[in-house]
Coordinates of C-alpha atoms in Angstrom, one line a residue:
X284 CA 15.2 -11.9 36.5
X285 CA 15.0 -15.0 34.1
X286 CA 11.7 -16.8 33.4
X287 CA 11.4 -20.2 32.6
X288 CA 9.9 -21.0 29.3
X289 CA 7.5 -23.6 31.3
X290 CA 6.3 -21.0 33.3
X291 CA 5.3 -18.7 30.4
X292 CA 1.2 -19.5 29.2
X293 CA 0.6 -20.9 25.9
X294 CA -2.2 -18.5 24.7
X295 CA -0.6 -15.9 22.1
X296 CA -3.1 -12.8 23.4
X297 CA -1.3 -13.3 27.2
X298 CA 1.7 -13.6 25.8
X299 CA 1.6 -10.3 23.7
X300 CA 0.1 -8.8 26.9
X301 CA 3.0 -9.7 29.4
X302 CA 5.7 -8.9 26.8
X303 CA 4.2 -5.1 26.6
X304 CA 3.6 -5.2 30.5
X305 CA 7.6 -6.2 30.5
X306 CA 8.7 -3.4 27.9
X307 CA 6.8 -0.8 29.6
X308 CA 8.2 -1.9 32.7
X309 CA 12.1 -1.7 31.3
X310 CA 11.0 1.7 29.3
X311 CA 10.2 3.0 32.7
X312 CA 13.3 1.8 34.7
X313 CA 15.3 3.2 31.7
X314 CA 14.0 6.5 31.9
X315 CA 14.5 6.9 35.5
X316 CA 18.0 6.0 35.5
X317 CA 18.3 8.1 32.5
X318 CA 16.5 10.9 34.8
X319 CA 19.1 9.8 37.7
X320 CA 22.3 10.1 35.8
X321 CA 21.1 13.5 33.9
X322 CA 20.4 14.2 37.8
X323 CA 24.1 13.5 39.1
X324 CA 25.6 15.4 35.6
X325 CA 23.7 18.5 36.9
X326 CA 24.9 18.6 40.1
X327 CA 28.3 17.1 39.0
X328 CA 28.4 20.2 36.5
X329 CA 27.4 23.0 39.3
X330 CA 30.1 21.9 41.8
X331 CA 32.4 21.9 38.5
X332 CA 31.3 26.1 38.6
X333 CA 31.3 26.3 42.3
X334 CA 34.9 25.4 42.3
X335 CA 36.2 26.1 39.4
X336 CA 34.3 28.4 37.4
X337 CA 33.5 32.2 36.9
X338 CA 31.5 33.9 40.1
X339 CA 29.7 36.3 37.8
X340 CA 26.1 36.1 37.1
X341 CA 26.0 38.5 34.0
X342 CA 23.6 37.3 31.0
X343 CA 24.2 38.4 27.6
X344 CA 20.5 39.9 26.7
X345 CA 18.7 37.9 23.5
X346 CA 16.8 40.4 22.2
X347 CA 15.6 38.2 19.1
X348 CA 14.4 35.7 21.2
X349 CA 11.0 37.1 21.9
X350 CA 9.2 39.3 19.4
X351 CA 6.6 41.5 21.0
X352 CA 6.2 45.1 21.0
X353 CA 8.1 47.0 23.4
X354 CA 8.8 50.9 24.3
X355 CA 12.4 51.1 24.1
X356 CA 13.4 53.6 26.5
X357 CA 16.7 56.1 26.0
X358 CA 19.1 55.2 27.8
X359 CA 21.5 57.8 30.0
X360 CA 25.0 58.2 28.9
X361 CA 27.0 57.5 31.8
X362 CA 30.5 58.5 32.5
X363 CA 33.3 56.8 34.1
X364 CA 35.7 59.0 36.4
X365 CA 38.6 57.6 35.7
X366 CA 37.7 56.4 31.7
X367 CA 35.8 58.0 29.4
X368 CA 33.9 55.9 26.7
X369 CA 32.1 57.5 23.7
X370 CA 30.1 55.4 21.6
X371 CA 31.8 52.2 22.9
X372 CA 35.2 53.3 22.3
X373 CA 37.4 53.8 25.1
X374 CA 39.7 56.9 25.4
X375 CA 43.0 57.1 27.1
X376 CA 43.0 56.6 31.1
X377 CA 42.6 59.7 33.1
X378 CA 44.8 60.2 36.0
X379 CA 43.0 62.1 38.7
X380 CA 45.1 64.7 40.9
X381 CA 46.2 64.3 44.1
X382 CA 44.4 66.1 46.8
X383 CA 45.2 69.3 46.8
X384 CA 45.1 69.8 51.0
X385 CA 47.9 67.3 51.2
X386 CA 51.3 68.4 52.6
X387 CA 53.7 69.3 49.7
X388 CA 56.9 69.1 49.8
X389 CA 58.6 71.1 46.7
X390 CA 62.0 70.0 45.0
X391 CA 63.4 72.0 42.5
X392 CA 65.5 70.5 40.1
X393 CA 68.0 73.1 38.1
X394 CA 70.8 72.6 35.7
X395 CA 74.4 73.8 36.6
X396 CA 75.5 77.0 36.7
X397 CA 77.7 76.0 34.1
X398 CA 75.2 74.8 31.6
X399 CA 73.3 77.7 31.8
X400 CA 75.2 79.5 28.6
X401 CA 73.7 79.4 25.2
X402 CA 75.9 76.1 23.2
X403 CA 75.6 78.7 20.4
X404 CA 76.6 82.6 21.2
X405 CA 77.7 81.9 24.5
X406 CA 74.7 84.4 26.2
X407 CA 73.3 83.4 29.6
X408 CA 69.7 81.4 29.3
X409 CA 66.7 82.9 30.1
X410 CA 63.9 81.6 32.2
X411 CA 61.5 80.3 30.4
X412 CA 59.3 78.4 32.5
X413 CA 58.9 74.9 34.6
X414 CA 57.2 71.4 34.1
X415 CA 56.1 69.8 37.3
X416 CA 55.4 66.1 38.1
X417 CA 53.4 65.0 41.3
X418 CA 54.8 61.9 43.8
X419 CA 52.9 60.4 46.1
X420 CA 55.4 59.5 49.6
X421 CA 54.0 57.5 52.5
X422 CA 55.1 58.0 55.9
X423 CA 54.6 55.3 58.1
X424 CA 52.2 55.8 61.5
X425 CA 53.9 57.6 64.4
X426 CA 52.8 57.0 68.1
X427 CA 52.9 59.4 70.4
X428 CA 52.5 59.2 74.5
X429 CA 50.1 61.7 75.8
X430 CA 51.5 62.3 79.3
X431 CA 49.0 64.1 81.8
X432 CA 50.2 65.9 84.7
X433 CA 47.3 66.8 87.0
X434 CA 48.9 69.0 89.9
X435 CA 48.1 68.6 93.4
X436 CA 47.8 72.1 95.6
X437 CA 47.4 71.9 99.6
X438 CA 46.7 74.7 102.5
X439 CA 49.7 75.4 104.2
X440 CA 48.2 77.5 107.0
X441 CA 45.6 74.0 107.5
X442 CA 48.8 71.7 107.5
X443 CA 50.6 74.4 110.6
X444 CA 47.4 74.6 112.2
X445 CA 47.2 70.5 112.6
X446 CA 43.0 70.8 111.1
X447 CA 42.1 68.3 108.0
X448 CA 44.2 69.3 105.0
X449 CA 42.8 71.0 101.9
X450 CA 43.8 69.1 98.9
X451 CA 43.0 70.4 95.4
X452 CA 43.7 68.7 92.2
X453 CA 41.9 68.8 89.2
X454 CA 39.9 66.1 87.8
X455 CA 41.1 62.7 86.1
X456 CA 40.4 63.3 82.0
X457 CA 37.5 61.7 80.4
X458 CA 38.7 58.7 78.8
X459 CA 37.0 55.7 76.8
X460 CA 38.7 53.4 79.0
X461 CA 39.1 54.3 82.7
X462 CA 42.6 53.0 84.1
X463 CA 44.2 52.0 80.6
X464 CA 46.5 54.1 78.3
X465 CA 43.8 53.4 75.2
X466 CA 42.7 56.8 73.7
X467 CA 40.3 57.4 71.3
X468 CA 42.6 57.5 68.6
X469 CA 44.4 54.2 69.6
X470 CA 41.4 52.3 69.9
X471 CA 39.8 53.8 66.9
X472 CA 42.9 52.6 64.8
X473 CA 42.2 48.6 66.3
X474 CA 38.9 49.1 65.5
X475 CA 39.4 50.1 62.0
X476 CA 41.9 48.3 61.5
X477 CA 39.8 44.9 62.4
X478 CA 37.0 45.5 61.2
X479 CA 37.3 48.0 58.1
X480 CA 40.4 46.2 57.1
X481 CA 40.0 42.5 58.4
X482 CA 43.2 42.8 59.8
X483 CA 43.1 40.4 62.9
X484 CA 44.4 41.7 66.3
X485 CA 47.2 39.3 66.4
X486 CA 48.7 40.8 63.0
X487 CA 48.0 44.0 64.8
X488 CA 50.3 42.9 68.0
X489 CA 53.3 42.3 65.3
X490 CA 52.7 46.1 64.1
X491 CA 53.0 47.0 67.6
X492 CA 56.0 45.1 68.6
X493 CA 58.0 47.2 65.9
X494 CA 57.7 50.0 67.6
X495 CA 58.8 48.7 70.7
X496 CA 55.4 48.3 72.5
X497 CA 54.1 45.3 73.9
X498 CA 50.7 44.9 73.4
X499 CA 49.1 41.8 73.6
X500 CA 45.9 40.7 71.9
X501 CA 44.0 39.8 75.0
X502 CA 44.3 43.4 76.2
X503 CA 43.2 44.7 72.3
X504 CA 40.3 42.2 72.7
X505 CA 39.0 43.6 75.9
X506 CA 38.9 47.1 74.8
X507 CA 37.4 45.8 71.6
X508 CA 34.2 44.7 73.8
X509 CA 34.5 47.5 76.1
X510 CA 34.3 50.1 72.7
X511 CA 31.3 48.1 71.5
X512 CA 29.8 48.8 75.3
X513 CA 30.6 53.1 74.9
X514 CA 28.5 52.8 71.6
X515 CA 25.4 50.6 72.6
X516 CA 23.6 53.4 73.5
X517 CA 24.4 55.0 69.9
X518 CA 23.5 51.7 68.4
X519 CA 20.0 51.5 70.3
X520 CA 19.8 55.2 69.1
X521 CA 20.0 53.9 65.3
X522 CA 18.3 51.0 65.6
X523 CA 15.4 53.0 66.3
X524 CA 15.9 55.1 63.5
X525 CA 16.3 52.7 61.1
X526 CA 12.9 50.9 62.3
X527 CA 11.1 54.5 61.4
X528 CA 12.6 54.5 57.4
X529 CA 10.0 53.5 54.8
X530 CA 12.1 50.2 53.1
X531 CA 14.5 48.0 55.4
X532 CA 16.8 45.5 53.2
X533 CA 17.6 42.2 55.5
X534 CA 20.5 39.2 55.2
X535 CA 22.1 36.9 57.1
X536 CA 25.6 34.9 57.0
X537 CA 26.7 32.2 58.7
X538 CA 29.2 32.8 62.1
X539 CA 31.5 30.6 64.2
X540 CA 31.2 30.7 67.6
X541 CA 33.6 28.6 69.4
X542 CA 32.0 28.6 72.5
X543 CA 28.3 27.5 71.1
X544 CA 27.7 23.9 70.1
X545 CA 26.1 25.0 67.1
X546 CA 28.1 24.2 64.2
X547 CA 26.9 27.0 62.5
X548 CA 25.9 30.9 64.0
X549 CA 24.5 33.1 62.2
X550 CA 24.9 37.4 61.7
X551 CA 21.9 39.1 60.9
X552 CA 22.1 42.1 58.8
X553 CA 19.7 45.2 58.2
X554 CA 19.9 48.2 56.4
X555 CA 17.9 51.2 54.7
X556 CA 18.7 54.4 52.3
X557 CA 22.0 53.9 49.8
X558 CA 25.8 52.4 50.2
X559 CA 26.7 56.2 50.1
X560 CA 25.4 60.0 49.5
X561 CA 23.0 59.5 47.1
X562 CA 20.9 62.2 45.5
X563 CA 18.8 60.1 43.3
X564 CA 15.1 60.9 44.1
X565 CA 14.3 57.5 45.0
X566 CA 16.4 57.9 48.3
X567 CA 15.0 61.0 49.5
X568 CA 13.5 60.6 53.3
X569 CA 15.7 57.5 54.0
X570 CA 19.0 57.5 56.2
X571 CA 21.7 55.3 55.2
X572 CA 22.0 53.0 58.5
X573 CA 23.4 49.7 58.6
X574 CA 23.0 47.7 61.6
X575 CA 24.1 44.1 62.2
X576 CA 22.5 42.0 65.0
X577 CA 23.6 38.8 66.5
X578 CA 20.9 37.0 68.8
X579 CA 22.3 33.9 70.2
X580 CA 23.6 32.6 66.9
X581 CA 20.4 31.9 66.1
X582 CA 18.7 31.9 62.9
X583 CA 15.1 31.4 63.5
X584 CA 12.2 34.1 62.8
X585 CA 12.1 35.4 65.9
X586 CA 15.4 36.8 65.3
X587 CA 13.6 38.9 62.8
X588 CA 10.5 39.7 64.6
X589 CA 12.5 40.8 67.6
X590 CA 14.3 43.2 65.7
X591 CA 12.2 44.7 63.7
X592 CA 9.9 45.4 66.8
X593 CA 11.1 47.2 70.2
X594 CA 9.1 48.5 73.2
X595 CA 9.4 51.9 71.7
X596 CA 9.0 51.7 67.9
X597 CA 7.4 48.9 65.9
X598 CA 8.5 48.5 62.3
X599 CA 5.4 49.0 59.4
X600 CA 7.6 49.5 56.4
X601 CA 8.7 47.5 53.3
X602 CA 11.0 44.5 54.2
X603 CA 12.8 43.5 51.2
X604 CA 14.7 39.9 51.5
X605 CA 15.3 36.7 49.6
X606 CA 13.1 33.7 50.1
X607 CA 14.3 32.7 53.6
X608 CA 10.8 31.1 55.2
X609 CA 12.2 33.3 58.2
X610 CA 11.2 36.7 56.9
X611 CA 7.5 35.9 56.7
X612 CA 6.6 35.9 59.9
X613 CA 8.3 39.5 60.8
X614 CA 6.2 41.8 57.8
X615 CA 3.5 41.5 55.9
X616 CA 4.7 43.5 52.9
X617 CA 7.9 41.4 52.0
X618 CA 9.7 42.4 48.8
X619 CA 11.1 39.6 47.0
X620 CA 14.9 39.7 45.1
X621 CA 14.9 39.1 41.6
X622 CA 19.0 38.8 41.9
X623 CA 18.3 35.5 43.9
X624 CA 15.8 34.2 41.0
X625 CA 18.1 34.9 38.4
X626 CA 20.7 33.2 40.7
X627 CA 18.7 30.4 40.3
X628 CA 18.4 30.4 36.7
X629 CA 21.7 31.0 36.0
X630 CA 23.1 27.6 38.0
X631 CA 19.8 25.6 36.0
X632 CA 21.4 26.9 32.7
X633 CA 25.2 25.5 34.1
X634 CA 23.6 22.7 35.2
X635 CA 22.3 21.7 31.8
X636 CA 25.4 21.9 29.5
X637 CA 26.3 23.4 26.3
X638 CA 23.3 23.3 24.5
X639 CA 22.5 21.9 21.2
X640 CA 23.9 24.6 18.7
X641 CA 20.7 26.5 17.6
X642 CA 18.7 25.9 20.7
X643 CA 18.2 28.1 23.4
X644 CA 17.2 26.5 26.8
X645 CA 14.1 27.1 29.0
X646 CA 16.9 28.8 31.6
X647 CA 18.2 31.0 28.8
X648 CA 14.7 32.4 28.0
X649 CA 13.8 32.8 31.7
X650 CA 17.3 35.0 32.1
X651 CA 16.6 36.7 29.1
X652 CA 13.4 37.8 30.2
X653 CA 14.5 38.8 33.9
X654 CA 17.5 41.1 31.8
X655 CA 14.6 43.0 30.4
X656 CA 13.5 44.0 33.9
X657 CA 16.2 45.2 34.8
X658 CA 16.7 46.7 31.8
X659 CA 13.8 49.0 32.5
X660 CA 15.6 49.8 36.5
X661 CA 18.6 51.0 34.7
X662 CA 16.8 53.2 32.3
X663 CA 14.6 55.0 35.1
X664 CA 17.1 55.3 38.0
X665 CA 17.5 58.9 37.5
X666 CA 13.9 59.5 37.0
X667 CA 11.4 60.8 39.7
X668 CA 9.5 59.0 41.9
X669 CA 6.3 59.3 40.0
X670 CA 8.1 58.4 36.6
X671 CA 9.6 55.8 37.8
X672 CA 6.3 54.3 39.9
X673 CA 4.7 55.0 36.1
X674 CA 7.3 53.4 34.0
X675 CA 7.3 50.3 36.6
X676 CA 3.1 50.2 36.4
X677 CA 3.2 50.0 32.3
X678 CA 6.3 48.2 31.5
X679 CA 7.7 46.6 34.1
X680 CA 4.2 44.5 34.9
X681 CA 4.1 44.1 31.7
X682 CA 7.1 42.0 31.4
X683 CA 5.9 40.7 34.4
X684 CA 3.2 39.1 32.7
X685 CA 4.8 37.8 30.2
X686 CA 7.1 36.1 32.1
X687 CA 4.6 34.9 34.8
X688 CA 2.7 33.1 31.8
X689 CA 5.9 31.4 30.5
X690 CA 6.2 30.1 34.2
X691 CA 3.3 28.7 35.1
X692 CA 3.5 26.9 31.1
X693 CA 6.7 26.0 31.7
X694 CA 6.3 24.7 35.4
X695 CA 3.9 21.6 33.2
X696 CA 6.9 20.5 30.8
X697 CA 9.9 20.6 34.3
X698 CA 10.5 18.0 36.3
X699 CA 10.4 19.6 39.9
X700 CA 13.7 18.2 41.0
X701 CA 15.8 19.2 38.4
X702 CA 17.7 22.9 38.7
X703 CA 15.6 24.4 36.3
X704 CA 12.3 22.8 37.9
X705 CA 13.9 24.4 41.1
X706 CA 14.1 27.8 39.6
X707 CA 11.0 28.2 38.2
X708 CA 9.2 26.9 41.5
X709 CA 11.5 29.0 43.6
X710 CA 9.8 31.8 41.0
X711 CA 6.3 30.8 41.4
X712 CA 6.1 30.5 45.0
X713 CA 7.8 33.9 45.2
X714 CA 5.6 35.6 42.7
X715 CA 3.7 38.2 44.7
X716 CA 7.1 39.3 46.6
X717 CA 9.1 39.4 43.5
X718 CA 6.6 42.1 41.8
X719 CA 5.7 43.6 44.6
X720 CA 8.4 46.3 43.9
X721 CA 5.8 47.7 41.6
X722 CA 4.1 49.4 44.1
X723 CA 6.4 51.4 44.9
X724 CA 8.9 53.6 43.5
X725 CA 11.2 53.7 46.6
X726 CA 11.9 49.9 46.1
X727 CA 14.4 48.3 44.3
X728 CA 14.2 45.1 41.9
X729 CA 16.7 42.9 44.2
X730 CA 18.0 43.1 47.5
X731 CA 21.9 43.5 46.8
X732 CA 21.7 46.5 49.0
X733 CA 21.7 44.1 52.0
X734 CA 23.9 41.6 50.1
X735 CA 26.4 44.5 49.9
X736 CA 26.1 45.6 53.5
X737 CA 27.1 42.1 54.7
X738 CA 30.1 41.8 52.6
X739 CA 32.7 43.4 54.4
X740 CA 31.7 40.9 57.2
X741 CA 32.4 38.1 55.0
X742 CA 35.4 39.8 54.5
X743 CA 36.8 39.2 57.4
X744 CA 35.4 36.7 58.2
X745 CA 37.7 34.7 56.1
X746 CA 40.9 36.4 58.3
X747 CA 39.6 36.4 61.8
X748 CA 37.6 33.4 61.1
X749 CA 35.5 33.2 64.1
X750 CA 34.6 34.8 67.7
X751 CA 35.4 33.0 70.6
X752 CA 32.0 33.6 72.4
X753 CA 28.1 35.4 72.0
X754 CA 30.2 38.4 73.7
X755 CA 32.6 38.6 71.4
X756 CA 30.0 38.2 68.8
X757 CA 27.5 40.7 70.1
X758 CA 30.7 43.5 70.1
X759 CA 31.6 42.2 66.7
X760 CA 28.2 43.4 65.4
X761 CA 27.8 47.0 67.0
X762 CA 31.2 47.8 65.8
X763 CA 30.5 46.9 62.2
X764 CA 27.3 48.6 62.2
X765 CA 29.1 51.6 63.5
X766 CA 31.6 51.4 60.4
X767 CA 29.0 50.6 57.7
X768 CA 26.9 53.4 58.8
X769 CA 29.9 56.0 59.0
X770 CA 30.7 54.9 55.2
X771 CA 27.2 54.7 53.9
X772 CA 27.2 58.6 55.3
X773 CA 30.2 59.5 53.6
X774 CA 32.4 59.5 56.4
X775 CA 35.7 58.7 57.0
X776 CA 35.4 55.6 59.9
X777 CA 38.7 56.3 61.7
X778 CA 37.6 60.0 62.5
X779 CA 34.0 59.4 63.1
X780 CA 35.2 56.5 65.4
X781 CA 37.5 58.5 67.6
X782 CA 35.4 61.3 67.6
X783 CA 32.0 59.3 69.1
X784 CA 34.6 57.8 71.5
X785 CA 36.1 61.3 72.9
X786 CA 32.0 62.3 73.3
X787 CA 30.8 59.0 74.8
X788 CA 33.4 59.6 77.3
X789 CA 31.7 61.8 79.2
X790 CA 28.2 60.7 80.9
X791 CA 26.1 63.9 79.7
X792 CA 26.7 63.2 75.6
X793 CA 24.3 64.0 73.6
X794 CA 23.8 60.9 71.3
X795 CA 21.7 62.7 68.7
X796 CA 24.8 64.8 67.7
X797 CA 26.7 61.9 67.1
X798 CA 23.9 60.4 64.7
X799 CA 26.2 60.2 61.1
X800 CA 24.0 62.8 59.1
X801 CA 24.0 65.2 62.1
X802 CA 27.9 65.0 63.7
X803 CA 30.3 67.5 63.4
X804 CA 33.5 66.0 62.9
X805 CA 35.2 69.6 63.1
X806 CA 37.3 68.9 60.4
X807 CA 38.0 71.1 57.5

């Protein structure tokens, strides 16, 4: 804006006065557009990473960068199964064997008859012994029709006799689904095949076709729903279960429904004990269940609350999540993740650049710190549940405080909008969640067990892309949650599967013996 000289008062004192009034005034516009464009290169430099960069969200540790006392702990030697390293060097690869109850086919392979005379005397060659070498063959799935001939028998002496005939036949075979050549095998191979293997069911219809048998996807889809039906009742039966464990690990991830005018859905996912067999003390008393649970697409906290509480059981436990405002209102003893704060941390430290060389940045230090706690989870996993609940009550609060003091000084010198002003609120507001895992040994530092459960639905979500309806949706969950659980167990899906199916064909099964840590699979 330009000022006419007229305009402008003769007396020197004003003068001075309005020309600081106008510097102050430019200093300030300058150093919010300077705030604006450091703004727009942070977010400019995350969806740089988003797209283009490396997923990982390792830290290297800075041990120099902080100087006080700590109790170094040893650390367990830990051995790969397939590589051996020793005092960081890595030793030669490690083949393992093949199974040794798979079908073998021998071939010997012998020289001629011919060659079989010494090149030197002419004496016949001795025996000496054999070298063997192991090949793996596939043989591609064979279908077989299961043909069941029930046989009819009738009274003669009724039929001369002209009185009501006496027909006798014996009784149609249970089956998963009345009226339709789907046995549990079949439909335990869609399943799987779907939902283990995010193979869509119209890939599935090409595999079918080669083998001469039309079977269409619309058919595959309705026993799909009509499965998930049969193992409600098992589902209800776990979902109790899981309400009664001590620590429940929750997530959610987005869903497209086609037939729901939300633009997004949303799968809800909950899960207690380990991703597998686990003998580590701190998993003792918890079953592995994972249950997914889709209410209307919805993703509100009465989703949660709903869940977590039925007519018959009412859930008291630990409920470890991220900082979804959702959670709150479902538990009072919410664990937070320290793998989403670190998250955090880890885009503010993209965000800002290559720093000066020489400097480390506030997001560095706030990483580097966070490393040390988990530091101090890898050295106690294999401890007991007292050790560990000590170790976490000396050291790990420790670190906690350290790092809680270089928050709330830091919180002072960040602007709140940047990343890093994100991060450390995100942090703050988070606090008593985040260590709360400190008061109990059972607990973990982060919730990745939930953010594992939920992968494989991600999975395949990106091939089957979306359900066509809250049916489809609904089926969609008991069926993963049926899978996830069998693995978590140490089951194979595909036997578990079609084994639950031949049981929950008969009205009188006995869902407890189908629980995964109680089945008999019958299989040697």
């Amino acid at each position: 804006m330009k000022i006419a000289p007229d305009s402008l008062p003769n007396d020197v004192d004003l003068l001075k006065q309005l020309l600081l009034e106008t510097l102050a005034a430019k200093e300030a516009e300058i150093a919010a557009l300077k705030q604006s464009v450091q703004r727009l290169l942070e977010q400019f430099r995350q969806a740089q990473q988003q797209r283009f960069g490396v997923r990982c969200e390792r830290h290297d540790y800075q041990g120099e960068l902080f100087n006080e006392a700590e109790v170094t702990l040893e650390a367990p030697v830990v051995l790969t199964t397939e590589y051996d390293v020793v005092e960081g060097l890595k030793r030669r690869a490690k083949r393992k064997p093949l199974p040794k109850d798979l079908p073998r086919e021998v071939i010997v392979h012998d020289i001629r008859e011919a060659d079989k005379q010494c090149d030197c005397c002419g004496h016949q060659l001795a025996l000496m012994g054999q070298d063997s070498s192991e090949k793996l063959k596939f043989i591609p799935a064979q279908i077989t029709v299961i043909e069941h001939v029930r046989l009819k028998y009738s009274c003669k002496h009724c039929e001369t006799q002209g009185t009501k005939a006496n027909i006798k036949q014996a009784p149609v075979p249970a089956s998963p689904i009345p009226k339709s050549f789907a046995t549990p095998s079949l439909l335990s191979q869609l399943i799987t095949s779907k939902y283990q293997y995010a193979l869509p069911l119209y890939r599935q219809e090409t595999l079918f076709k080669q083998h001469g048998i039309e079977l269409n996807r619309k058919t595959m889809a309705d026993w799909m729903i009509k499965s998930a039906a049969l193992f409600k009742p098992l589902y209800d039966l776990l979902h109790q279960q899981l309400l009664t464990q001590a620590v429940i690990h929750a997530d959610e991830t987005t869903l497209k429904v086609i037939n729901d005018e939300r633009v997004k859905s949303y799968m809800w996912v909950y899960c207690s004990g380990g991703d597998g067999p686990n003998a580590a003390p701190r998993y003792q008393g918890l079953r592995n269940i994972v249950l997914y649970d889709y209410q209307d697409g919805s993703r509100a906290g009465t989703c949660v609350s709903r869940f977590l509480a039925t007519e018959q059981t009412v859930f008291n436990g630990y409920l470890q999540v991220d900082g979804y405002a959702a959670y709150q209102q479902a538990s009072n003893k919410l664990v937070g993740c320290w793998a989403h704060a670190r998250r955090k941390f880890k885009e503010a430290l993209i965000a800002q650049g290559k720093p000066k060389v020489g400097k480390i940045s506030k997001a560095d230090m706030a990483l580097s710190m966070i490393a040390k706690l988990y530091r101090i989870e890898t050295q106690i996993q294999a401890l007991s549940l007292e050790e560990r609940l000590y170790f976490r009550r000396t050291h790990s609060r420790a670190q906690l405080g350290l790092f809680k003091q270089w928050l709330d000084k830091s919180v002072l010198q960040v602007s709140k909008e940047s990343p890093l002003g994100k991060a450390i609120h995100y942090s703050l507001n988070q606090w008593s969640a985040l260590s709360r895992y400190t008061e109990d040994s059972r607990l973990n530092i982060d919730n990745n067990r939930a953010e594992r459960a939920v992968k494989p639905f991600v999975i395949g979500r990106k091939n089957w892309l979306f359900n066509h309806n809250h049916r489809g949706a609904e089926a969609s969950a008991i069926l993963y949650s049926i899978i996830e659980t069998a693995k978590a167990n140490g089951l194979i899906p595909f036997d578990y599967i079609e084994h639950c199916l031949t049981q929950l064909s008969y009205p009188d099964c006995d869902l407890h013996s189908l629980l995964p840590w109680q089945v008999n699979l019958g299989k040697a």
